[in-house]
XYZ file of C-alpha atoms in Angstrom:
518
model
C 9.484 -36.312 -3.327
C 11.248 -38.587 -0.795
C 9.271 -41.205 -1.509
C 10.770 -40.817 -5.176
C 13.301 -43.714 -5.809
C 16.716 -41.454 -5.901
C 19.565 -43.550 -6.401
C 22.306 -42.404 -8.745
C 24.822 -45.101 -9.703
C 28.111 -42.734 -11.453
C 30.340 -45.051 -13.175
C 33.589 -42.449 -14.905
C 37.534 -43.799 -14.539
C 38.186 -40.439 -13.734
C 37.994 -39.758 -9.388
C 37.887 -35.830 -10.074
C 34.860 -36.342 -12.048
C 33.173 -38.828 -10.064
C 33.896 -36.664 -6.617
C 32.573 -33.417 -8.414
C 29.062 -35.202 -10.231
C 28.700 -36.715 -6.319
C 29.038 -33.309 -4.857
C 27.216 -31.569 -7.340
C 23.975 -34.138 -6.287
C 24.793 -34.583 -2.694
C 26.410 -30.859 -1.517
C 28.235 -31.013 2.011
C 26.550 -29.465 4.348
C 27.914 -25.801 5.236
C 30.857 -26.464 7.647
C 33.089 -23.389 9.240
C 34.964 -22.792 7.099
C 32.287 -22.437 3.914
C 30.373 -20.084 6.791
C 33.495 -17.554 6.948
C 33.784 -17.860 2.677
C 30.223 -16.577 2.960
C 30.898 -13.977 6.039
C 33.531 -12.188 3.631
C 31.711 -12.243 0.507
C 28.634 -10.362 2.303
C 31.999 -7.622 3.438
C 33.314 -7.297 0.338
C 30.042 -7.242 -1.965
C 28.001 -5.600 1.065
C 25.313 -8.391 0.654
C 24.677 -11.528 2.007
C 25.619 -13.641 -0.688
C 25.348 -17.677 -0.303
C 28.116 -19.177 -1.589
C 27.258 -22.631 -1.380
C 23.541 -22.502 -1.374
C 21.657 -25.622 -0.447
C 19.317 -27.563 -2.768
C 15.960 -26.020 -2.703
C 12.785 -28.114 -1.641
C 11.563 -29.119 -5.416
C 14.990 -30.695 -5.841
C 15.382 -34.812 -5.107
C 17.459 -35.866 -2.396
C 19.513 -38.065 -4.195
C 21.499 -40.969 -2.996
C 25.271 -41.392 -4.911
C 27.234 -44.220 -5.021
C 30.004 -44.258 -7.398
C 32.009 -46.830 -9.679
C 35.580 -46.752 -11.532
C 35.213 -48.448 -14.325
C 32.103 -50.528 -16.066
C 32.565 -54.099 -14.581
C 32.681 -52.422 -11.256
C 29.478 -50.355 -11.844
C 27.837 -53.968 -13.396
C 27.753 -55.993 -10.154
C 26.832 -52.262 -8.207
C 23.875 -52.867 -10.327
C 23.249 -56.146 -9.847
C 23.574 -55.930 -6.061
C 21.576 -53.529 -6.009
C 18.901 -55.333 -8.025
C 19.246 -58.915 -5.906
C 18.258 -56.209 -3.257
C 14.920 -55.263 -4.835
C 16.448 -51.241 -4.297
C 17.639 -50.979 -8.219
C 19.177 -47.156 -9.623
C 16.854 -45.349 -10.695
C 19.831 -43.546 -13.303
C 23.220 -44.154 -14.002
C 25.525 -41.297 -14.983
C 28.251 -43.897 -17.767
C 30.797 -42.534 -19.160
C 31.695 -43.107 -22.695
C 35.360 -43.983 -22.852
C 36.710 -45.628 -20.011
C 39.466 -48.534 -19.828
C 37.870 -52.555 -20.454
C 34.361 -52.061 -21.029
C 33.624 -48.675 -22.738
C 30.264 -46.693 -22.044
C 28.176 -48.356 -24.343
C 29.840 -51.801 -23.971
C 28.773 -51.325 -19.770
C 25.405 -50.536 -20.960
C 24.749 -53.449 -22.855
C 25.804 -55.332 -20.602
C 23.999 -53.917 -17.524
C 20.425 -53.884 -19.729
C 20.468 -57.441 -19.535
C 20.050 -57.109 -15.061
C 18.271 -53.601 -15.600
C 15.849 -52.759 -18.341
C 14.091 -49.848 -16.903
C 17.407 -48.099 -15.155
C 17.993 -44.571 -16.893
C 20.668 -44.020 -18.412
C 22.768 -40.625 -19.218
C 25.552 -40.619 -21.224
C 28.508 -38.197 -19.782
C 31.433 -37.938 -21.918
C 33.539 -35.487 -24.229
C 34.512 -37.700 -26.962
C 32.441 -40.546 -28.996
C 32.845 -42.434 -31.607
C 29.324 -43.707 -31.685
C 26.348 -42.402 -32.820
C 23.367 -42.032 -31.298
C 21.312 -44.518 -33.570
C 23.711 -46.919 -32.568
C 23.549 -45.889 -29.172
C 19.606 -46.265 -28.766
C 19.996 -49.715 -30.433
C 22.015 -51.057 -28.248
C 21.622 -49.363 -25.052
C 17.407 -49.311 -25.309
C 14.946 -46.870 -26.019
C 15.707 -45.378 -22.014
C 18.821 -43.110 -22.783
C 20.284 -39.564 -22.645
C 23.066 -38.166 -23.565
C 25.322 -35.068 -22.601
C 28.658 -33.625 -23.796
C 31.334 -32.374 -21.176
C 32.005 -30.289 -19.551
C 29.188 -29.217 -17.610
C 27.698 -26.814 -15.599
C 26.099 -28.414 -11.936
C 23.020 -27.398 -12.499
C 22.717 -29.214 -15.646
C 23.691 -32.001 -13.960
C 21.046 -31.745 -10.936
C 18.478 -30.971 -13.629
C 18.996 -34.227 -15.791
C 19.024 -36.279 -12.161
C 15.785 -35.151 -11.248
C 14.443 -35.178 -14.554
C 15.323 -39.392 -14.836
C 14.376 -40.148 -11.504
C 10.977 -38.313 -11.556
C 10.141 -40.273 -14.779
C 11.865 -43.800 -13.607
C 9.138 -43.294 -10.765
C 6.175 -42.154 -12.783
C 7.411 -44.720 -14.847
C 6.862 -47.369 -12.170
C 4.097 -45.734 -10.588
C 1.926 -46.377 -14.002
C 3.755 -50.029 -14.353
C 1.914 -50.643 -10.798
C -1.326 -49.348 -11.609
C -1.746 -50.955 -15.103
C -0.798 -54.377 -13.072
C -3.765 -53.679 -11.038
C -5.847 -53.289 -13.777
C -5.040 -56.295 -15.602
C -5.768 -58.713 -12.064
C -9.583 -56.967 -11.402
C -12.267 -59.880 -13.209
C -14.184 -58.250 -16.163
C -16.970 -59.086 -17.899
C -15.789 -58.750 -21.782
C -18.318 -55.440 -22.098
C -16.366 -53.819 -19.222
C -13.182 -54.897 -20.296
C -13.336 -53.880 -24.333
C -14.494 -50.413 -21.974
C -12.213 -50.709 -19.901
C -9.636 -51.297 -23.215
C -11.336 -48.445 -25.372
C -10.101 -45.710 -22.575
C -6.762 -46.985 -22.326
C -6.225 -47.016 -26.063
C -7.750 -43.863 -26.518
C -5.217 -41.889 -24.020
C -2.701 -44.155 -25.039
C -3.420 -42.333 -29.123
C -3.533 -39.156 -27.496
C 0.012 -39.523 -25.640
C 2.068 -40.618 -28.882
C -0.173 -38.141 -30.903
C -2.583 -40.065 -33.467
C -5.600 -40.357 -35.120
C -5.369 -43.780 -35.611
C -4.367 -46.956 -34.041
C -5.536 -50.921 -34.014
C -5.895 -53.189 -31.028
C -5.902 -57.203 -31.412
C -4.280 -60.652 -31.737
C -1.306 -61.283 -33.727
C -1.845 -65.255 -33.436
C 1.921 -67.553 -33.318
C 0.743 -68.053 -37.232
C 0.577 -64.443 -38.464
C -3.431 -64.483 -38.104
C -4.990 -60.812 -37.009
C -7.949 -60.802 -35.123
C -9.471 -57.086 -34.473
C -10.017 -56.530 -30.797
C -10.164 -52.140 -30.852
C -9.527 -49.698 -33.012
C -9.953 -45.631 -33.594
C -9.841 -43.899 -37.040
C -9.706 -45.129 -40.777
C -6.633 -47.254 -39.531
C -7.758 -50.599 -41.694
C -8.269 -47.996 -44.623
C -4.993 -46.563 -44.002
C -2.902 -49.337 -44.056
C -2.768 -52.719 -45.909
C -3.344 -55.086 -42.867
C -2.312 -58.729 -44.980
C 1.017 -56.840 -46.448
C 1.826 -55.629 -43.235
C 1.825 -59.249 -41.335
C 3.339 -59.632 -44.236
C 6.077 -57.428 -42.866
C 6.255 -58.728 -39.960
C 6.897 -62.272 -40.859
C 9.931 -60.983 -42.576
C 11.544 -59.112 -40.147
C 10.938 -61.778 -36.777
C 9.744 -59.204 -33.994
C 9.906 -61.010 -30.739
C 7.032 -61.401 -28.736
C 8.287 -58.213 -26.089
C 9.274 -56.141 -28.828
C 7.989 -52.179 -29.144
C 9.700 -50.876 -32.967
C 8.828 -48.201 -35.549
C 8.592 -48.781 -38.803
C 8.883 -44.898 -40.739
C 5.568 -43.852 -39.677
C 3.651 -46.703 -38.258
C 3.935 -48.060 -34.792
C 4.010 -51.850 -33.619
C 4.112 -53.334 -30.490
C 3.808 -57.594 -29.917
C 3.666 -58.746 -26.622
C 1.948 -62.168 -25.934
C 0.521 -62.959 -28.797
C -0.997 -58.878 -28.681
C 0.029 -56.240 -30.809
C -0.612 -52.840 -31.455
C -0.541 -51.025 -35.045
C -0.452 -47.134 -34.300
C -0.088 -44.264 -37.776
C 2.078 -40.953 -36.694
C 0.744 -37.937 -37.898
C 4.166 -36.978 -38.396
C 6.837 -39.036 -39.217
C 10.462 -39.054 -36.655
C 10.960 -40.893 -33.915
C 9.139 -41.429 -30.666
C 10.462 -40.730 -27.503
C 12.231 -43.173 -25.335
C 8.931 -42.610 -22.591
C 6.726 -42.987 -25.114
C 7.983 -46.157 -26.339
C 7.787 -47.498 -23.015
C 4.934 -46.958 -22.666
C 3.346 -48.254 -25.262
C 5.039 -50.970 -24.394
C 4.233 -51.226 -21.026
C 0.138 -50.783 -22.476
C 0.419 -53.814 -24.850
C 1.733 -55.495 -22.319
C -0.969 -55.263 -19.594
C -4.050 -54.807 -21.818
C -3.058 -59.024 -23.326
C -2.738 -60.010 -19.348
C -6.266 -58.213 -19.082
C -7.553 -59.953 -21.729
C -6.065 -63.374 -20.958
C -7.852 -62.900 -17.361
C -11.252 -62.153 -18.673
C -10.660 -65.138 -21.181
C -9.551 -67.276 -18.182
C -12.978 -65.988 -16.243
C -14.818 -66.269 -18.947
C -13.724 -70.144 -19.356
C -14.479 -70.924 -16.224
C -18.268 -69.531 -16.343
C -18.378 -71.486 -19.313
C -17.436 -74.353 -18.014
C -19.464 -74.077 -14.910
C -22.407 -74.122 -16.987
C -21.675 -76.152 -18.866
C -20.668 -78.743 -16.513
C -24.749 -78.311 -14.914
C -26.431 -78.926 -18.348
C -23.386 -82.032 -19.320
C -25.174 -83.284 -15.494
C -28.949 -82.512 -16.822
C -28.074 -84.040 -20.076
C -26.812 -87.222 -18.381
C -29.671 -87.830 -16.215
C -31.965 -87.627 -19.590
C -29.402 -89.601 -21.580
C -29.593 -92.272 -19.115
C -33.139 -92.930 -18.633
C -33.542 -92.831 -22.915
C -30.756 -94.983 -23.863
C -32.934 -98.413 -22.850
C -36.262 -97.434 -24.780
C -34.153 -96.091 -28.163
C -31.669 -99.348 -27.654
C -35.091 -101.594 -27.189
C -36.304 -100.109 -30.691
C -33.701 -101.958 -32.671
C -34.602 -105.226 -30.881
C -37.998 -104.992 -31.421
C -37.752 -103.867 -35.383
C -35.905 -107.668 -35.353
C -38.697 -109.725 -33.558
C -40.733 -107.885 -35.930
C -38.710 -109.587 -38.687
C -38.739 -112.643 -37.414
C -42.703 -112.786 -37.653
C -42.201 -112.393 -41.846
C -42.551 -108.742 -42.204
C -40.029 -106.958 -44.317
C -40.189 -103.042 -45.431
C -38.234 -100.025 -45.900
C -39.062 -98.286 -42.529
C -38.340 -101.309 -40.776
C -34.585 -99.675 -42.009
C -35.199 -97.024 -41.823
C -36.291 -97.247 -38.215
C -33.126 -98.793 -37.410
C -30.788 -96.593 -38.586
C -32.848 -93.848 -36.883
C -32.769 -95.684 -33.850
C -28.868 -95.651 -34.386
C -27.844 -92.594 -34.889
C -29.707 -91.363 -32.156
C -27.740 -93.533 -30.005
C -24.099 -92.780 -31.529
C -25.646 -88.902 -30.474
C -26.066 -90.011 -27.071
C -22.346 -91.176 -26.832
C -21.278 -88.088 -28.737
C -23.030 -85.786 -25.701
C -21.720 -88.144 -23.445
C -17.782 -88.347 -24.864
C -17.960 -85.180 -24.499
C -19.454 -84.377 -21.289
C -16.693 -86.760 -19.946
C -13.592 -85.899 -22.329
C -13.589 -89.380 -23.670
C -9.938 -89.973 -25.040
C -10.312 -89.975 -29.343
C -9.261 -94.082 -30.065
C -7.509 -93.693 -33.940
C -7.448 -96.386 -35.978
C -6.546 -96.156 -40.455
C -9.758 -94.133 -41.816
C -10.631 -94.197 -45.518
C -12.001 -90.578 -46.068
C -14.621 -91.188 -49.388
C -16.972 -93.623 -47.724
C -16.482 -91.691 -44.693
C -17.476 -88.375 -46.498
C -19.825 -90.934 -48.245
C -21.742 -92.155 -45.164
C -22.218 -88.779 -43.257
C -23.841 -88.103 -46.393
C -26.440 -90.377 -46.244
C -27.406 -90.212 -42.497
C -28.220 -86.221 -43.091
C -31.221 -85.556 -40.271
C -34.698 -86.257 -42.477
C -36.058 -82.395 -43.346
C -38.723 -80.812 -46.001
C -36.811 -80.080 -48.998
C -33.429 -81.844 -48.335
C -33.919 -83.632 -51.475
C -33.634 -79.987 -53.019
C -30.192 -80.020 -51.685
C -27.287 -80.848 -54.384
C -24.257 -82.512 -52.106
C -21.124 -82.564 -54.528
C -18.072 -85.218 -52.861
C -14.991 -84.495 -54.258
C -12.188 -87.540 -52.687
C -9.450 -89.450 -53.724
C -10.360 -93.116 -53.313
C -7.138 -94.150 -51.247
C -7.224 -91.015 -49.046
C -7.306 -92.025 -45.652
C -6.206 -90.306 -42.144
C -6.067 -92.164 -38.593
C -8.648 -91.405 -36.392
C -12.100 -92.382 -35.325
C -14.529 -93.136 -37.972
C -17.705 -92.299 -35.922
C -16.567 -89.497 -34.350
C -15.359 -88.081 -37.914
C -18.525 -89.117 -39.173
C -20.749 -87.368 -36.595
C -18.321 -83.981 -37.189
C -19.657 -84.253 -41.087
C -23.067 -85.215 -39.990
C -22.933 -81.527 -38.134
C -21.783 -79.721 -40.506
C -23.544 -80.609 -43.492
C -27.015 -80.583 -41.243
C -25.882 -77.388 -40.291
C -25.516 -76.552 -44.045
C -28.582 -77.785 -45.047
C -30.705 -76.254 -42.606
C -29.101 -72.659 -43.417
C -29.845 -73.015 -47.584
C -33.703 -74.346 -46.703
C -34.557 -72.169 -44.116
C -32.775 -68.693 -45.863
C -34.748 -70.456 -49.297
C -31.718 -70.428 -51.031
C -32.245 -71.250 -54.897
C -30.237 -73.949 -56.370
C -28.730 -75.015 -52.957
C -25.607 -76.708 -52.937
C -23.038 -78.316 -50.543
C -19.306 -79.531 -51.741
C -17.815 -81.614 -49.284
C -13.967 -81.617 -50.875
C -11.422 -83.656 -48.874
C -7.530 -83.068 -50.025
C -4.140 -84.308 -49.285
C -1.375 -81.955 -48.399
C 2.215 -81.609 -47.509
C 1.715 -83.530 -44.430
C -1.985 -83.653 -43.607
C -5.139 -83.924 -45.161
C -8.156 -80.960 -45.627
C -11.573 -81.855 -45.725
C -13.722 -78.682 -46.309
C -17.403 -78.156 -45.595
C -18.418 -75.441 -48.333
C -22.408 -74.265 -49.348
C -24.168 -71.514 -51.160
C -25.760 -69.606 -48.308
C -25.705 -66.188 -45.933
C -22.744 -67.269 -44.569
C -21.877 -66.884 -40.311
C -22.852 -63.488 -39.065
C -20.136 -61.616 -39.023
C -21.243 -61.418 -34.849
C -20.797 -65.061 -34.350
C -17.968 -65.959 -36.236
C -15.271 -65.132 -33.053
C -17.617 -67.191 -30.837
C -19.026 -70.013 -33.137
C -17.519 -73.023 -31.694
C -18.527 -71.675 -27.880
C -21.117 -73.879 -26.289
C -24.735 -72.988 -26.420
C -24.163 -70.233 -29.555
C -27.151 -70.320 -31.764
C -28.329 -68.015 -34.054
C -31.660 -67.761 -36.701
C -31.505 -71.381 -37.335
C -34.792 -73.545 -37.033
C -33.419 -75.936 -34.753
C -30.512 -76.162 -32.710
C -28.850 -76.725 -29.438
C -26.109 -74.720 -29.548
C -23.131 -78.072 -28.569
C -23.767 -79.297 -31.507
C -19.960 -77.147 -32.870
C -18.700 -77.355 -29.704
C -19.109 -80.984 -30.292
C -17.790 -80.632 -33.513
C -14.377 -78.721 -32.061
C -13.681 -80.500 -29.557
C -13.943 -83.347 -31.906
C -10.949 -82.045 -34.455
C -8.757 -81.382 -31.182
C -9.313 -84.689 -29.586
C -7.590 -85.885 -33.140
C -4.422 -82.777 -33.007
C -6.278 -81.108 -35.675
C -7.711 -77.688 -36.252
C -11.221 -76.479 -37.965
C -11.588 -73.277 -39.292
C -14.424 -70.576 -40.660
C -14.779 -68.396 -43.205
C -17.371 -66.433 -45.678
C -16.763 -66.575 -49.398
C -19.875 -66.681 -51.383
C -21.545 -68.412 -48.297
C -20.133 -70.900 -45.158
C -17.035 -72.465 -45.291
C -15.605 -74.695 -43.036
C -12.069 -76.473 -43.013
C -10.673 -78.710 -41.337
C -6.802 -80.284 -40.720
C -6.331 -83.024 -39.797
């Protein structure tokens, strides 16, 4: 127990109470007088009786400091935190001149949110709910008069709980510093979530990301959580009560912890308030689980960039060698025309060579992260031009492409790159429709003016995006069940949209639906 933080602060306006509690927690060594008392007791009662028994070995050796009012106590708390030697437990009187106990606790929480606070008082005008709401979850309450054994028990439990929580905090923070790949991270989080569910007594819990726009992405779950609650209604409720990014709350039988963009929902088996320690563990878990996920994401991003860099160098060399002959094609078609030949085939060769050159430039811009140069772009002609420049493929004539856009609709952007975005999305839709032999294949390209933005939607009536790919669809080298593709197309699409300050999202709704907001 010597390794446990056993620092205790007693804040009470009555000197006798302060001294009495100190004597209970840190009794004086046996003096000659106390030995004489013991000898007298032995004679009187014919048995060796120790009147002032020393603390037994399983009770901590406390270090006690005292303050006569709330302001003095706050100064001691601030000094202890600054010296990296905070108090583990603070005994606090409720009725004091100046700051009362609750006001003192509120002020203390601004500098130390982890100390165990125990109110010891004979009278109070405050309810337990009010005290917990304003002073935090890790508080206790005990009535005067008190017995010595009660004070020792309260202090022992408080410092033990404090130490256990600090050790757990250190352990979890250490776990988050470990470099993990996605599979190992999911395994770790599942075990932690299982342990947490056992701790709070539930068989239904959900761990996921709650983004700033309140979209929710599930990571792990236990039990039939998604069948028990309506996630959308829950998220709407969270919007209304404005839960801060670092808060754990209980809504009836539901416990919600939201930290740094991540959240845990847990349904309790029985109604009732969770105890202080369990609420703290829940908060601690989500905070560090979120950090672990971010660490893994940073590691994955580093690996992705290294892989992309290697591919980029190879692709750059290849494009460097291909650009001159591709560029010469249009020069040669010009010479052929000068010889008096005219043909639709020459025009098609010119367009194909131009598309190849644009594709090369797109890849080079993506690799080099070339900045966007914006100008006013009319959306409808852009969409029509993109639909005319699709990759040639057997069956393309069977795909009905419908464009809906107002003639006057404009955006600020790079016309070439926005066109490449639409061409890529429509080409992907065509591939999905033809490869899956969809009957009556059709694609809708719908542009609309919103309040302060423009939305462009590309929707097909194909099989949709496999659920296993939805999360990683815009990452480089992600492709599946396509007759062709490098796995870089949608990564370039997202890069261009993001470079414009826009967003792109995808969902399945009787086919794949890509939505761009500029």
